[in-house]
CSV table of C-alpha atoms in Angstrom, one decimal:
chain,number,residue,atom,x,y,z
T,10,UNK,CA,67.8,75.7,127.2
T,11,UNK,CA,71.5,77.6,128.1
T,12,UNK,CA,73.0,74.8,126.9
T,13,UNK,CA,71.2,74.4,123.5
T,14,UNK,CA,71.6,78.2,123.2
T,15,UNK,CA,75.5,77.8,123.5
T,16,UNK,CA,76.0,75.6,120.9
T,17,UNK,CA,73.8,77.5,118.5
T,18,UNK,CA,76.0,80.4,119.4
T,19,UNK,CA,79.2,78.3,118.6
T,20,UNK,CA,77.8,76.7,115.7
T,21,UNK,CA,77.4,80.4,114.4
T,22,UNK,CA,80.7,81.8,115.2
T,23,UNK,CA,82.1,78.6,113.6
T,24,UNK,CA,80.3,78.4,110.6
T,25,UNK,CA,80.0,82.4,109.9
T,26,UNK,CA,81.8,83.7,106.2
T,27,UNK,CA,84.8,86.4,108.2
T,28,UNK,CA,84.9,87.6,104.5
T,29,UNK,CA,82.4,87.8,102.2
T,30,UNK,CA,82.9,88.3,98.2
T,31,UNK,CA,81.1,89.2,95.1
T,32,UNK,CA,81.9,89.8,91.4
T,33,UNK,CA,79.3,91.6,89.7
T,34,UNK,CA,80.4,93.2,86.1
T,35,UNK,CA,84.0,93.5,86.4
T,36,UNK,CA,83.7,95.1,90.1
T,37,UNK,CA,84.6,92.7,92.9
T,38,UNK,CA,83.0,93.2,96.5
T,39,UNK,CA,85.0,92.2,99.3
T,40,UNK,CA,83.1,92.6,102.5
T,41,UNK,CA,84.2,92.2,106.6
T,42,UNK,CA,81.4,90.4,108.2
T,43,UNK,CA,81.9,90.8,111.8
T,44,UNK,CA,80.1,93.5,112.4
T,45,UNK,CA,79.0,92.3,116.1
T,46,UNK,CA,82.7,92.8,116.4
T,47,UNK,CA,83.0,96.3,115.0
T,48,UNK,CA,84.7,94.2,112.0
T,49,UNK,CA,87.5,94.2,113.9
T,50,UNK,CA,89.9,92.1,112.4
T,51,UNK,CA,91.5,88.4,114.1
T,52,UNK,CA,93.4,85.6,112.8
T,53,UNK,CA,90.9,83.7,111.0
T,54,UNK,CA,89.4,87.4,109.4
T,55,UNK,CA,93.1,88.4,108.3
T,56,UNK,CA,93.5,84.8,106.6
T,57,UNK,CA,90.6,84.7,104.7
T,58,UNK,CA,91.0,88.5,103.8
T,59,UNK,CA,94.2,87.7,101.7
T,60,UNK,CA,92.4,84.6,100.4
T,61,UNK,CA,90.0,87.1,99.1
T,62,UNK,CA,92.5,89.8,97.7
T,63,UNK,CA,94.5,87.2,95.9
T,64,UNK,CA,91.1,85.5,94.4
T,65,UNK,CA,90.7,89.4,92.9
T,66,UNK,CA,94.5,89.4,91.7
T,67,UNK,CA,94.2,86.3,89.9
T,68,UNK,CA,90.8,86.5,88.1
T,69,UNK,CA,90.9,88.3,84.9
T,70,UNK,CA,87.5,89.7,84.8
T,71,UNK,CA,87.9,91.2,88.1
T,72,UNK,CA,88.6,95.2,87.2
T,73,UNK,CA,88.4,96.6,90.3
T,74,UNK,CA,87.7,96.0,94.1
T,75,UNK,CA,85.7,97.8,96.6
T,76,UNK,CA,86.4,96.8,100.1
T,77,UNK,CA,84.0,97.4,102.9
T,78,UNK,CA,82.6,96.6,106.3
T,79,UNK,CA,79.5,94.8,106.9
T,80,UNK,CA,77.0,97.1,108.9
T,81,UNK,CA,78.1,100.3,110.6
T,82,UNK,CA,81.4,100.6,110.3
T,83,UNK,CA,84.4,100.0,108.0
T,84,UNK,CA,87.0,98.3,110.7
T,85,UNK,CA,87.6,98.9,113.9
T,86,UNK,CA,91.3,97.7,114.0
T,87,UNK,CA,92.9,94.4,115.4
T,88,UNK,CA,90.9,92.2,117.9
T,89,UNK,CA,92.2,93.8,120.8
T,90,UNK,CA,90.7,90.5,122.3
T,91,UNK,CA,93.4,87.8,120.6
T,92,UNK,CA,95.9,91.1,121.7
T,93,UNK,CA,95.3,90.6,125.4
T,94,UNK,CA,95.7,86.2,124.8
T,95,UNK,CA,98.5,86.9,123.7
T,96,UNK,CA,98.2,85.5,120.0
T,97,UNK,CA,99.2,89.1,118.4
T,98,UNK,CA,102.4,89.0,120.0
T,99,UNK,CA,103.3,85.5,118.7
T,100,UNK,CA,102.7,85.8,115.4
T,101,UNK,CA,105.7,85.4,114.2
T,102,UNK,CA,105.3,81.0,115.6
T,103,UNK,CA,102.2,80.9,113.6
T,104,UNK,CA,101.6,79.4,110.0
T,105,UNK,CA,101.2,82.2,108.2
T,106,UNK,CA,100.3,82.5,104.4
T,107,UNK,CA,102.5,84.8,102.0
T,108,UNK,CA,101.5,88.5,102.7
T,109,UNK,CA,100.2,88.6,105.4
T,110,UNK,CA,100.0,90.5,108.2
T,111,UNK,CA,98.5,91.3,111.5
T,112,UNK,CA,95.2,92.8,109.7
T,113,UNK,CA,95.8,90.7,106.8
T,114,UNK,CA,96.6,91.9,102.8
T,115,UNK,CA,97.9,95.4,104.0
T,116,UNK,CA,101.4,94.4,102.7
T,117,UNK,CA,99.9,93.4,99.4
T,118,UNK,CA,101.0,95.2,96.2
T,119,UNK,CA,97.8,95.2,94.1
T,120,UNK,CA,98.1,95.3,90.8
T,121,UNK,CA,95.2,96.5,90.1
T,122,UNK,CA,92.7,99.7,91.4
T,123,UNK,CA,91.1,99.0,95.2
T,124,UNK,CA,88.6,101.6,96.3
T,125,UNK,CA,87.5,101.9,99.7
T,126,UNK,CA,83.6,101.9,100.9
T,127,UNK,CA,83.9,103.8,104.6
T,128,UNK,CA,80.8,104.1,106.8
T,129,UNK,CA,81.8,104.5,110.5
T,130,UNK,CA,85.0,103.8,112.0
T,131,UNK,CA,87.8,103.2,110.3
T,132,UNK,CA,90.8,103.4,113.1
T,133,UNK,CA,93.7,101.7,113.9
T,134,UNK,CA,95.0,98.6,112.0
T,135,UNK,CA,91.1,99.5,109.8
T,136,UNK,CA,92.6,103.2,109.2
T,137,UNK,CA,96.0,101.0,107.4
T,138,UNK,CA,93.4,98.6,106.1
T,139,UNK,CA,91.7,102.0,103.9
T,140,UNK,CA,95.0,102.9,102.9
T,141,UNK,CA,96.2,100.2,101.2
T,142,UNK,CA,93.1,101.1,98.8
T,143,UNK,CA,93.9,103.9,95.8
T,144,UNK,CA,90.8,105.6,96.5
T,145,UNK,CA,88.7,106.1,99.6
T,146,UNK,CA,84.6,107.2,99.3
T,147,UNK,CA,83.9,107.9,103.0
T,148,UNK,CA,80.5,108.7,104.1
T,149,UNK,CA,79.7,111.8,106.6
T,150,UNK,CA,79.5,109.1,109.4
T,151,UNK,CA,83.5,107.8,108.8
T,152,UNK,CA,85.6,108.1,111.5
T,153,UNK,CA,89.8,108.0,111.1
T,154,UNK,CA,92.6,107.7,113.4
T,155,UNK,CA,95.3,106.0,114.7
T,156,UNK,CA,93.2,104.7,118.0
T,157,UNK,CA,96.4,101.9,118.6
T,158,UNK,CA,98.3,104.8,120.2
T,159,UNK,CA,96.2,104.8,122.9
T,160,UNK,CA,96.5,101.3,124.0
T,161,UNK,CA,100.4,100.8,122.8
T,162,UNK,CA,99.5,99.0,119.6
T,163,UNK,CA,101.9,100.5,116.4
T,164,UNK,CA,100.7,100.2,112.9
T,165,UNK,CA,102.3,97.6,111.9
T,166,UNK,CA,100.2,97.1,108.7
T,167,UNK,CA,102.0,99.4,106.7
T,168,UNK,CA,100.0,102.9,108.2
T,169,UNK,CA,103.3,104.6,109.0
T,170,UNK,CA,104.5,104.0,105.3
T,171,UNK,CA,101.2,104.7,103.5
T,172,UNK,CA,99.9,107.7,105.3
T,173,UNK,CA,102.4,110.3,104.8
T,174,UNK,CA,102.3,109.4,101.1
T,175,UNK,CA,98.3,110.5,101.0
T,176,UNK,CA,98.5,113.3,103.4
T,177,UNK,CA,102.0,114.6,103.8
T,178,UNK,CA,104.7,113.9,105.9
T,179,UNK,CA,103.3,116.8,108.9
T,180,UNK,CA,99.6,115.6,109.2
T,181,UNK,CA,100.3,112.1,109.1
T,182,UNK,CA,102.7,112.7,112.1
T,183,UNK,CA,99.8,114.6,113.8
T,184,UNK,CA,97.6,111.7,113.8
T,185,UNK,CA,100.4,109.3,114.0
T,186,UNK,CA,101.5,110.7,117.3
T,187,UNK,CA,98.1,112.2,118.5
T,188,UNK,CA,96.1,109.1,117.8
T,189,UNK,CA,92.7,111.8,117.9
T,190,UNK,CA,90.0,111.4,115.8
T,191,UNK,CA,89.2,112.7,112.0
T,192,UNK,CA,85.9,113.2,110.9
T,193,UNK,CA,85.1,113.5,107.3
T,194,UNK,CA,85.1,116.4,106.2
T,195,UNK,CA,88.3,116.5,107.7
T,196,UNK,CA,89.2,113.7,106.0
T,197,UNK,CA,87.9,114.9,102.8
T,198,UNK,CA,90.2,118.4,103.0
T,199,UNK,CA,93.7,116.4,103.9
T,200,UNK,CA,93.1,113.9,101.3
T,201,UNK,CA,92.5,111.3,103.6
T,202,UNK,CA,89.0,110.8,101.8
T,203,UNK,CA,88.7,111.0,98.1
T,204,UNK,CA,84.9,111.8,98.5
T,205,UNK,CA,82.5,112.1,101.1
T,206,UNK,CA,78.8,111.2,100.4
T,207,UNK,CA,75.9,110.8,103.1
T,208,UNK,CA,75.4,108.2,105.7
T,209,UNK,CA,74.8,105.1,104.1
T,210,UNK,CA,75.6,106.0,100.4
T,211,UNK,CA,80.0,105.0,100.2
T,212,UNK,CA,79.2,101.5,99.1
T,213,UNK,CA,77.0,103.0,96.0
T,214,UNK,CA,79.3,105.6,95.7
T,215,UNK,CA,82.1,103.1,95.3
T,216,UNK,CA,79.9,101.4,93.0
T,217,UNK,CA,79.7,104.5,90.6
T,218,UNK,CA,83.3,104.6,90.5
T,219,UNK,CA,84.1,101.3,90.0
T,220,UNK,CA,82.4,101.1,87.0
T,221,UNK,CA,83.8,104.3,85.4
T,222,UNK,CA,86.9,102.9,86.3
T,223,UNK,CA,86.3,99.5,84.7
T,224,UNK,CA,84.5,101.5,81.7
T,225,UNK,CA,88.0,102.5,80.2
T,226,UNK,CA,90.7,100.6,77.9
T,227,UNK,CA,92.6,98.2,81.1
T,228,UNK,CA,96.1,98.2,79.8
T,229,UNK,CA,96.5,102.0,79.6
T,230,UNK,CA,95.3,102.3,83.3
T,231,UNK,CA,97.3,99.8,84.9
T,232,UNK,CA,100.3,101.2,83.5
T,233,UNK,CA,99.5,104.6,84.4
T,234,UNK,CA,98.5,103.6,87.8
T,235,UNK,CA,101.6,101.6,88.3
T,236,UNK,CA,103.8,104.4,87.2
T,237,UNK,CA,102.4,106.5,89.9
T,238,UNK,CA,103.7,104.2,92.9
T,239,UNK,CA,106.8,103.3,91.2
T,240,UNK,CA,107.5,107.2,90.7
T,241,UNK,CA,107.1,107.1,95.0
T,242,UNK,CA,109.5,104.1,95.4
T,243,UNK,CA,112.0,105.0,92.6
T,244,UNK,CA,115.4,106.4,93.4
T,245,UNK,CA,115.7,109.1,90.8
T,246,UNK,CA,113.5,111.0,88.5
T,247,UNK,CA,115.1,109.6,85.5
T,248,UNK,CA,114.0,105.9,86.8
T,249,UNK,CA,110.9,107.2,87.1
T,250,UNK,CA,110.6,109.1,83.9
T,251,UNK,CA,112.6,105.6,81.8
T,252,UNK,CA,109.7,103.5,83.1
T,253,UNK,CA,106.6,105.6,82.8
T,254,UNK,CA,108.1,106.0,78.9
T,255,UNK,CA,108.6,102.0,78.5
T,256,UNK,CA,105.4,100.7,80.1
T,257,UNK,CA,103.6,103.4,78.4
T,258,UNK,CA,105.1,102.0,75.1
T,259,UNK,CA,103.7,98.4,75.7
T,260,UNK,CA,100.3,99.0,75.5
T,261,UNK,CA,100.0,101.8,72.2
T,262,UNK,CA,98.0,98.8,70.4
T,263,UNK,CA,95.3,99.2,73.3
T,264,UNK,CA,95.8,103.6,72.8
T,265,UNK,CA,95.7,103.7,68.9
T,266,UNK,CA,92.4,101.5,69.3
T,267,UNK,CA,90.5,103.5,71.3
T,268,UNK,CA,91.6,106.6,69.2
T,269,UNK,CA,90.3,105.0,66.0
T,270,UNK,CA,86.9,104.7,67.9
T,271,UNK,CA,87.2,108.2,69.6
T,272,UNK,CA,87.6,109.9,66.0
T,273,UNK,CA,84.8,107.2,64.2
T,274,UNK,CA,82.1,109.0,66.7
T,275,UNK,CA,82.6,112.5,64.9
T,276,UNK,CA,84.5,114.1,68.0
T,277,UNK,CA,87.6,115.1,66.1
T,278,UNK,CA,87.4,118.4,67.5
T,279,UNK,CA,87.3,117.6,70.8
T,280,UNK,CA,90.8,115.5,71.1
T,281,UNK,CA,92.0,119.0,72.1
């Protein structure tokens, strides 16, 4: 019996989808599926997590992504288990894809919107996981931090660089250095969390704002999303200002469409 019950075991850890994925109207579901494992994230997860974010990147009728955890929580970080064998620190001798790191994608620069579905905990290498999203919809259960400080673990998926840039330089040093836990509607007053909704509800949340999203002309919202992180990356405010003004240019067919159909529904008075 124990030794037909330890191969059905290892069949299922061999055989189970790490990541799962969905496209349903425009909106594609990417999901963590070890939730036995508090979705933490390993080699194998982190691999087949950029194999899904480059699968969104590359389709054309994928608008936007919602990324979530399977079960109770978002993502509890690294496999602290692979940390202790070693394999975390020799990373670097591995075959690794383009991209990639530790937790996977979280070097990625998407080019197009990523919202985050958080139930439960999303800490450590999960909290840099959330912020490589645009948007996070946490539910009153979510959970932030920077739990790797207390183990010795630094964010090394991009966590120091994102999270001042949603919270401010002060409060991302606070949980940077504190590594103490955020609740909700914590979350939700820093601008950590975009929205909070109740236990259960951020993936239908998500949902509802994926399809608003993907409701609008597509040109005109990449290039005004892409504007935003350039004006965080760009040396002056003329560079900034010189490619807002030149992207925003390449796509007028796509604006003086939609304003023919804004005026055709007898709204005229509205523009304003």
């Amino acid at each position: 019996f124990s030794f037909l019950f330890v191969r059905s075991l290892l069949t299922t850890m061999t055989t189970r989808q790490l990541v799962k994925t969905r496209l349903e109207d425009g909106i594609f579901i990417i999901t963590i599926n070890n939730a036995d494992r508090n979705n933490c994230v390993g080699h194998p997860t982190a691999k087949a997590l950029v194999k899904a974010f480059k699968r969104f990147e590359t389709d054309d009728t994928a608008k936007v992504a919602i990324l979530q955890g399977e079960g109770a929580n978002f993502c509890c970080g690294y496999d602290l288990k692979e940390v202790s064998e070693g394999a975390f620190v020799n990373y670097d001798s591995q075959p690794l894809p383009e991209n990639f790191r530790p937790m996977g994608p979280s070097v990625m620069a998407l080019r197009k919107p990523l919202i985050a579905a958080v139930e439960g905990y999303a800490v450590a290498g999960g909290l840099e996981l959330s912020l490589l999203a645009d948007v996070r919809v946490a539910s009153s259960s979510a959970r932030f931090g920077v739990f790797c400080r207390r183990v010795g673990v630094p964010l090394l998926d991009g966590g120091t660089v994102r999270l001042p840039k949603v919270i401010g330089v002060g409060r991302a040093l606070d949980l940077i250095l504190t590594g103490r836990e955020v609740r909700a509607e914590e979350a939700l007053s820093i601008g950590l969390a975009n929205r909070v909704v109740e236990k259960g509800k951020a993936l239908e949340e998500a949902i509802k704002m994926a399809k608003l999203i993907a409701s609008h002309p597509n040109a005109c919202m990449l290039v005004d999303r892409t504007s935003v992180y350039n004006s965080l990356s760009s040396p002056t405010m003329k560079d900034v200002l010189d490619s807002d003004y030149s992207e925003g240019v390449s796509v007028l067919a796509e604006s003086i469409q939609g304003a023919g159909k804004f005026m055709t529904r007898e709204r005229v008075n509205a523009i304003l």
